[in-house]
Amino acid sequence: MSIRAVASKDFLDARRARIVWFVGIHYTLLIVLFFLQVRLDGAEGPPDLLVALWNMVFVGAVFVPAIALVAAYLAIAGERESGSIKRLLSTPISRRDVVLGKYVSRAGIVAASLLLGFVVASMLAVAWFDSFPAAALARIAALTTLYALSYVAVAIGISAATATRSRAMVGALGFYFATNLVTLNDDVSGLAGIEYVLNDVFELGIGREPIQFVGMLTNPTRAYLVSTIGVFPEDLVGRMDLPAPDDLSWYVQPEVAVVILGIWLLVPVLLGVKRFERADVS
């Protein structure tokens, strides 16, 4: 068997996981609601589709990781706990093929669940707004998909490193809480803690941008939000109280954030392969 065979079999099994589609449909419904809000607010003037797209980014930052983690955190750990992984490994297939095949399968499921939201957003943009910035929407869809696949990679890495469902669940929930829910409030985020220790306790006087770069490296949600800044014009970025790319150092530019998301897509899977190859599944 090969990576392709593992992915094909897993896709047919995993696509019946209703909770993935349940979360994906709710993501689409939230997009509709935010688009509708902007449409109704446009009663006093032309509705701004770019504002609706920014709302779509914010919704994605919260819900896309949930879709990805739910879809993938039991991909390997669930089979290890049930014992079915032994039958899979008894065939001519390597542990590396198992991890990579599971990743390909779950990444495909997540991408398919997000596709519905992107299609609906495109239809609403054409129906409700005077202009249709197809390039901006396509870039947001691409960045959101890359963001989702980075969380799939994290979930697969966690699943490959744990032997039970409960441990995989704790790992996935802990990662989501640390990199997403806490991130939404800068006052209690990990970066706020780092800034407090470095500048208030040790009085090192480190600037905001180096700390932001650390946040991008250690948190795919921050990398995603920074990557999307380059999609929007400067006037909207200013209205959203976000820094313009021209005002940022090179290492916190949207393009750098995209590269960091690509690293998040690869590294957790590779670490999962190494950990699973050493795991005792007997």
CSV table of C-alpha atoms in Angstrom, one decimal:
chain,number,residue,atom,x,y,z
A,1,MET,CA,0.0,0.0,0.0
A,2,SER,CA,1.1,3.6,-0.5
A,3,ILE,CA,0.4,7.1,0.8
A,4,ARG,CA,-2.3,7.3,-1.9
A,5,ALA,CA,-4.0,4.1,-0.8
A,6,VAL,CA,-4.0,5.2,2.8
A,7,ALA,CA,-5.4,8.6,1.9
A,8,SER,CA,-8.1,7.1,-0.3
A,9,LYS,CA,-9.3,4.6,2.3
A,10,ASP,CA,-9.2,7.1,5.1
A,11,PHE,CA,-11.1,9.7,3.1
A,12,LEU,CA,-14.0,7.3,2.5
A,13,ASP,CA,-14.1,6.5,6.2
A,14,ALA,CA,-13.6,10.0,7.6
A,15,ARG,CA,-16.0,11.8,5.3
A,16,ARG,CA,-18.8,10.4,7.3
A,17,ALA,CA,-17.7,12.3,10.3
A,18,ARG,CA,-20.7,14.5,10.7
A,19,ILE,CA,-19.2,16.9,13.1
A,20,VAL,CA,-16.7,18.2,10.5
A,21,TRP,CA,-19.5,19.1,8.1
A,22,PHE,CA,-21.5,20.4,11.0
A,23,VAL,CA,-18.8,22.9,11.9
A,24,GLY,CA,-18.2,23.7,8.2
A,25,ILE,CA,-21.8,24.5,7.6
A,26,HIS,CA,-21.9,26.8,10.6
A,27,TYR,CA,-18.8,28.6,9.3
A,28,THR,CA,-20.7,29.2,6.0
A,29,LEU,CA,-23.8,30.4,7.9
A,30,LEU,CA,-21.6,32.9,9.8
A,31,ILE,CA,-20.2,34.2,6.6
A,32,VAL,CA,-23.8,34.7,5.3
A,33,LEU,CA,-24.7,36.6,8.5
A,34,PHE,CA,-21.7,38.9,8.3
A,35,PHE,CA,-22.2,39.6,4.6
A,36,LEU,CA,-25.9,40.4,5.4
A,37,GLN,CA,-24.9,42.7,8.2
A,38,VAL,CA,-22.7,44.7,5.8
A,39,ARG,CA,-25.4,44.7,3.2
A,40,LEU,CA,-28.0,46.1,5.7
A,41,ASP,CA,-25.5,48.7,7.0
A,42,GLY,CA,-25.2,49.8,3.4
A,43,ALA,CA,-28.7,51.3,3.6
A,44,GLU,CA,-27.1,54.7,4.3
A,45,GLY,CA,-24.6,54.3,1.4
A,46,PRO,CA,-23.1,51.7,-0.9
A,47,PRO,CA,-22.2,48.5,1.0
A,48,ASP,CA,-18.5,47.8,1.2
A,49,LEU,CA,-17.7,44.3,0.1
A,50,LEU,CA,-14.1,44.6,1.4
A,51,VAL,CA,-15.5,45.1,4.9
A,52,ALA,CA,-17.5,41.9,4.4
A,53,LEU,CA,-14.3,40.1,3.3
A,54,TRP,CA,-12.5,41.3,6.4
A,55,ASN,CA,-15.4,39.9,8.5
A,56,MET,CA,-14.9,36.7,6.6
A,57,VAL,CA,-11.2,36.7,7.6
A,58,PHE,CA,-12.1,37.2,11.3
A,59,VAL,CA,-14.7,34.4,11.2
A,60,GLY,CA,-12.1,32.2,9.6
A,61,ALA,CA,-9.5,33.0,12.2
A,62,VAL,CA,-11.8,31.6,14.9
A,63,PHE,CA,-13.7,28.7,13.2
A,64,VAL,CA,-11.2,27.3,10.6
A,65,PRO,CA,-8.9,25.9,13.3
A,66,ALA,CA,-11.8,24.2,15.0
A,67,ILE,CA,-12.8,22.5,11.7
A,68,ALA,CA,-9.2,21.4,11.0
A,69,LEU,CA,-8.5,20.1,14.6
A,70,VAL,CA,-11.9,18.2,14.8
A,71,ALA,CA,-11.3,16.6,11.4
A,72,ALA,CA,-7.8,15.3,12.2
A,73,TYR,CA,-7.0,14.9,15.8
A,74,LEU,CA,-8.2,11.3,16.0
A,75,ALA,CA,-6.8,10.2,12.6
A,76,ILE,CA,-4.0,8.1,14.1
A,77,ALA,CA,-4.7,8.1,17.9
A,78,GLY,CA,-8.2,6.8,17.4
A,79,GLU,CA,-6.9,3.8,15.5
A,80,ARG,CA,-4.1,3.2,18.0
A,81,GLU,CA,-6.6,3.0,20.8
A,82,SER,CA,-9.0,0.7,19.0
A,83,GLY,CA,-6.1,-1.5,17.8
A,84,SER,CA,-7.0,-1.2,14.1
A,85,ILE,CA,-3.6,0.4,13.4
A,86,LYS,CA,-2.0,-3.0,14.0
A,87,ARG,CA,-3.9,-4.5,11.0
A,88,LEU,CA,-2.9,-1.5,8.9
A,89,LEU,CA,0.7,-1.9,9.8
A,90,SER,CA,0.6,-5.6,9.1
A,91,THR,CA,0.3,-4.8,5.4
A,92,PRO,CA,3.3,-3.6,3.2
A,93,ILE,CA,3.0,-0.1,4.4
A,94,SER,CA,5.4,2.1,6.4
A,95,ARG,CA,4.5,4.2,9.4
A,96,ARG,CA,5.6,7.3,7.4
A,97,ASP,CA,3.0,6.4,4.8
A,98,VAL,CA,0.3,6.2,7.5
A,99,VAL,CA,1.0,9.7,8.8
A,100,LEU,CA,1.4,11.3,5.3
A,101,GLY,CA,-1.7,9.4,4.0
A,102,LYS,CA,-3.8,10.5,6.9
A,103,TYR,CA,-2.7,14.1,6.4
A,104,VAL,CA,-3.6,14.1,2.7
A,105,SER,CA,-7.0,12.6,3.5
A,106,ARG,CA,-7.9,15.0,6.3
A,107,ALA,CA,-6.5,18.0,4.4
A,108,GLY,CA,-8.8,17.1,1.5
A,109,ILE,CA,-11.8,16.8,3.8
A,110,VAL,CA,-11.1,20.2,5.4
A,111,ALA,CA,-10.5,21.9,2.1
A,112,ALA,CA,-13.8,20.5,0.8
A,113,SER,CA,-15.7,21.7,3.8
A,114,LEU,CA,-14.3,25.3,3.4
A,115,LEU,CA,-15.1,25.3,-0.3
A,116,LEU,CA,-18.8,25.6,0.5
A,117,GLY,CA,-18.1,28.8,2.4
A,118,PHE,CA,-16.0,30.3,-0.4
A,119,VAL,CA,-18.6,29.5,-3.1
A,120,VAL,CA,-21.4,31.0,-1.0
A,121,ALA,CA,-19.3,34.1,-0.4
A,122,SER,CA,-18.7,34.5,-4.1
A,123,MET,CA,-22.4,34.2,-4.9
A,124,LEU,CA,-23.4,36.8,-2.2
A,125,ALA,CA,-20.7,39.1,-3.4
A,126,VAL,CA,-22.1,39.1,-6.9
A,127,ALA,CA,-25.7,39.3,-5.8
A,128,TRP,CA,-25.5,41.9,-3.0
A,129,PHE,CA,-22.6,44.2,-3.9
A,130,ASP,CA,-21.9,46.6,-6.8
A,131,SER,CA,-18.3,45.5,-7.3
A,132,PHE,CA,-16.7,42.1,-7.1
A,133,PRO,CA,-13.0,42.0,-6.3
A,134,ALA,CA,-12.4,38.5,-7.5
A,135,ALA,CA,-8.7,38.7,-6.9
A,136,ALA,CA,-9.1,39.7,-3.2
A,137,LEU,CA,-11.6,36.9,-2.6
A,138,ALA,CA,-9.4,34.4,-4.3
A,139,ARG,CA,-6.4,35.4,-2.2
A,140,ILE,CA,-8.4,35.2,1.0
A,141,ALA,CA,-9.7,31.8,0.0
A,142,ALA,CA,-6.1,30.6,-0.7
A,143,LEU,CA,-4.7,32.1,2.6
A,144,THR,CA,-7.6,30.6,4.6
A,145,THR,CA,-7.0,27.2,3.1
A,146,LEU,CA,-3.3,27.4,3.8
A,147,TYR,CA,-4.2,28.4,7.4
A,148,ALA,CA,-6.6,25.4,7.7
A,149,LEU,CA,-4.0,23.0,6.4
A,150,SER,CA,-1.5,24.2,8.9
A,151,TYR,CA,-3.9,23.3,11.7
A,152,VAL,CA,-4.5,19.9,10.0
A,153,ALA,CA,-0.8,19.4,10.2
A,154,VAL,CA,-0.7,20.3,13.9
A,155,ALA,CA,-3.7,17.9,14.5
A,156,ILE,CA,-2.0,15.0,12.6
A,157,GLY,CA,1.3,15.7,14.5
A,158,ILE,CA,-0.6,15.5,17.9
A,159,SER,CA,-2.5,12.4,16.8
A,160,ALA,CA,0.7,10.7,15.7
A,161,ALA,CA,2.4,11.5,19.0
A,162,THR,CA,-0.4,10.2,21.3
A,163,ALA,CA,-1.7,6.7,21.9
A,164,THR,CA,-5.2,7.5,23.2
A,165,ARG,CA,-8.2,9.5,22.2
A,166,SER,CA,-8.3,11.5,25.4
A,167,ARG,CA,-4.6,12.6,25.1
A,168,ALA,CA,-5.2,13.6,21.5
A,169,MET,CA,-8.2,15.6,22.5
A,170,VAL,CA,-6.4,17.3,25.3
A,171,GLY,CA,-3.5,18.2,23.0
A,172,ALA,CA,-5.8,19.6,20.3
A,173,LEU,CA,-7.9,21.6,22.7
A,174,GLY,CA,-4.9,22.9,24.5
A,175,PHE,CA,-3.3,24.0,21.2
A,176,TYR,CA,-6.5,25.7,20.1
A,177,PHE,CA,-6.9,27.5,23.4
A,178,ALA,CA,-3.3,28.7,23.4
A,179,THR,CA,-3.1,29.8,19.8
A,180,ASN,CA,-6.6,31.0,19.1
A,181,LEU,CA,-9.0,31.9,22.0
A,182,VAL,CA,-6.3,33.6,24.0
A,183,THR,CA,-5.0,35.4,20.9
A,184,LEU,CA,-8.2,37.3,20.4
A,185,ASN,CA,-7.5,39.4,23.5
A,186,ASP,CA,-4.1,41.1,23.3
A,187,ASP,CA,-4.2,41.9,27.0
A,188,VAL,CA,-4.1,38.3,28.1
A,189,SER,CA,-2.3,36.7,25.1
A,190,GLY,CA,1.0,35.0,25.3
A,191,LEU,CA,2.6,37.9,23.5
A,192,ALA,CA,1.4,40.3,26.2
A,193,GLY,CA,3.1,38.0,28.8
A,194,ILE,CA,6.3,38.0,26.8
A,195,GLU,CA,6.2,41.8,26.4
A,196,TYR,CA,5.6,42.2,30.1
A,197,VAL,CA,8.5,40.0,31.1
A,198,LEU,CA,11.0,41.5,28.6
A,199,ASN,CA,10.1,45.2,28.9
A,200,ASP,CA,8.4,45.7,32.3
A,201,VAL,CA,10.3,43.2,34.4
A,202,PHE,CA,13.7,43.1,32.7
A,203,GLU,CA,13.3,46.6,31.1
A,204,LEU,CA,15.0,45.5,27.8
A,205,GLY,CA,13.0,48.0,25.7
A,206,ILE,CA,12.3,45.5,22.9
A,207,GLY,CA,10.0,47.0,20.2
A,208,ARG,CA,6.6,45.8,19.2
A,209,GLU,CA,7.6,44.3,15.9
A,210,PRO,CA,10.2,41.8,17.2
A,211,ILE,CA,7.6,40.5,19.6
A,212,GLN,CA,5.0,40.3,16.8
A,213,PHE,CA,7.5,38.3,14.8
A,214,VAL,CA,7.8,35.8,17.7
A,215,GLY,CA,4.0,35.6,17.8
A,216,MET,CA,3.9,34.8,14.0
A,217,LEU,CA,6.5,32.1,14.5
A,218,THR,CA,4.8,30.4,17.4
A,219,ASN,CA,1.1,31.0,16.5
A,220,PRO,CA,-0.4,30.2,13.1
A,221,THR,CA,-3.4,32.4,13.9
A,222,ARG,CA,-1.2,35.5,14.1
A,223,ALA,CA,0.6,34.5,11.0
A,224,TYR,CA,-2.7,34.2,9.2
A,225,LEU,CA,-4.0,37.5,10.3
A,226,VAL,CA,-0.8,39.3,9.3
A,227,SER,CA,-0.8,37.5,5.9
A,228,THR,CA,-4.3,38.9,5.1
A,229,ILE,CA,-3.3,42.5,5.6
A,230,GLY,CA,-1.8,42.7,2.2
A,231,VAL,CA,-5.1,41.7,0.6
A,232,PHE,CA,-6.9,45.0,1.6
A,233,PRO,CA,-6.3,48.6,0.5
A,234,GLU,CA,-4.7,51.0,2.9
A,235,ASP,CA,-7.9,52.9,3.7
A,236,LEU,CA,-9.6,49.8,4.9
A,237,VAL,CA,-6.6,48.7,6.9
A,238,GLY,CA,-6.6,52.1,8.6
A,239,ARG,CA,-10.3,51.9,9.4
A,240,MET,CA,-9.7,48.5,10.9
A,241,ASP,CA,-6.9,49.9,13.1
A,242,LEU,CA,-4.4,47.6,11.5
A,243,PRO,CA,-0.8,48.5,10.5
A,244,ALA,CA,-0.2,49.2,6.8
A,245,PRO,CA,2.4,46.9,5.2
A,246,ASP,CA,4.5,50.0,4.2
A,247,ASP,CA,4.8,50.9,7.9
A,248,LEU,CA,6.1,47.4,8.9
A,249,SER,CA,9.6,46.0,9.0
A,250,TRP,CA,10.5,43.3,6.4
A,251,TYR,CA,10.2,40.4,8.9
A,252,VAL,CA,6.6,41.2,9.8
A,253,GLN,CA,5.3,41.7,6.2
A,254,PRO,CA,2.4,39.6,4.9
A,255,GLU,CA,4.7,37.7,2.6
A,256,VAL,CA,6.8,36.5,5.5
A,257,ALA,CA,3.6,35.5,7.3
A,258,VAL,CA,2.7,33.3,4.3
A,259,VAL,CA,6.1,31.6,4.5
A,260,ILE,CA,5.6,31.0,8.2
A,261,LEU,CA,2.2,29.4,7.5
A,262,GLY,CA,4.0,27.1,5.0
A,263,ILE,CA,6.4,26.1,7.7
A,264,TRP,CA,3.5,25.3,10.1
A,265,LEU,CA,2.1,23.1,7.3
A,266,LEU,CA,5.2,21.0,7.1
A,267,VAL,CA,7.0,20.8,10.5
A,268,PRO,CA,4.2,19.3,12.6
A,269,VAL,CA,3.7,16.5,10.1
A,270,LEU,CA,7.4,15.7,10.0
A,271,LEU,CA,7.7,15.7,13.7
A,272,GLY,CA,4.6,13.4,13.8
A,273,VAL,CA,6.3,11.0,11.4
A,274,LYS,CA,9.4,10.8,13.6
A,275,ARG,CA,7.4,10.3,16.7
A,276,PHE,CA,5.1,7.6,15.2
A,277,GLU,CA,8.1,5.7,13.8
A,278,ARG,CA,9.4,5.3,17.4
A,279,ALA,CA,6.0,4.6,19.0
A,280,ASP,CA,5.1,1.2,20.5
A,281,VAL,CA,1.9,0.1,18.9
A,282,SER,CA,2.1,-3.6,20.0
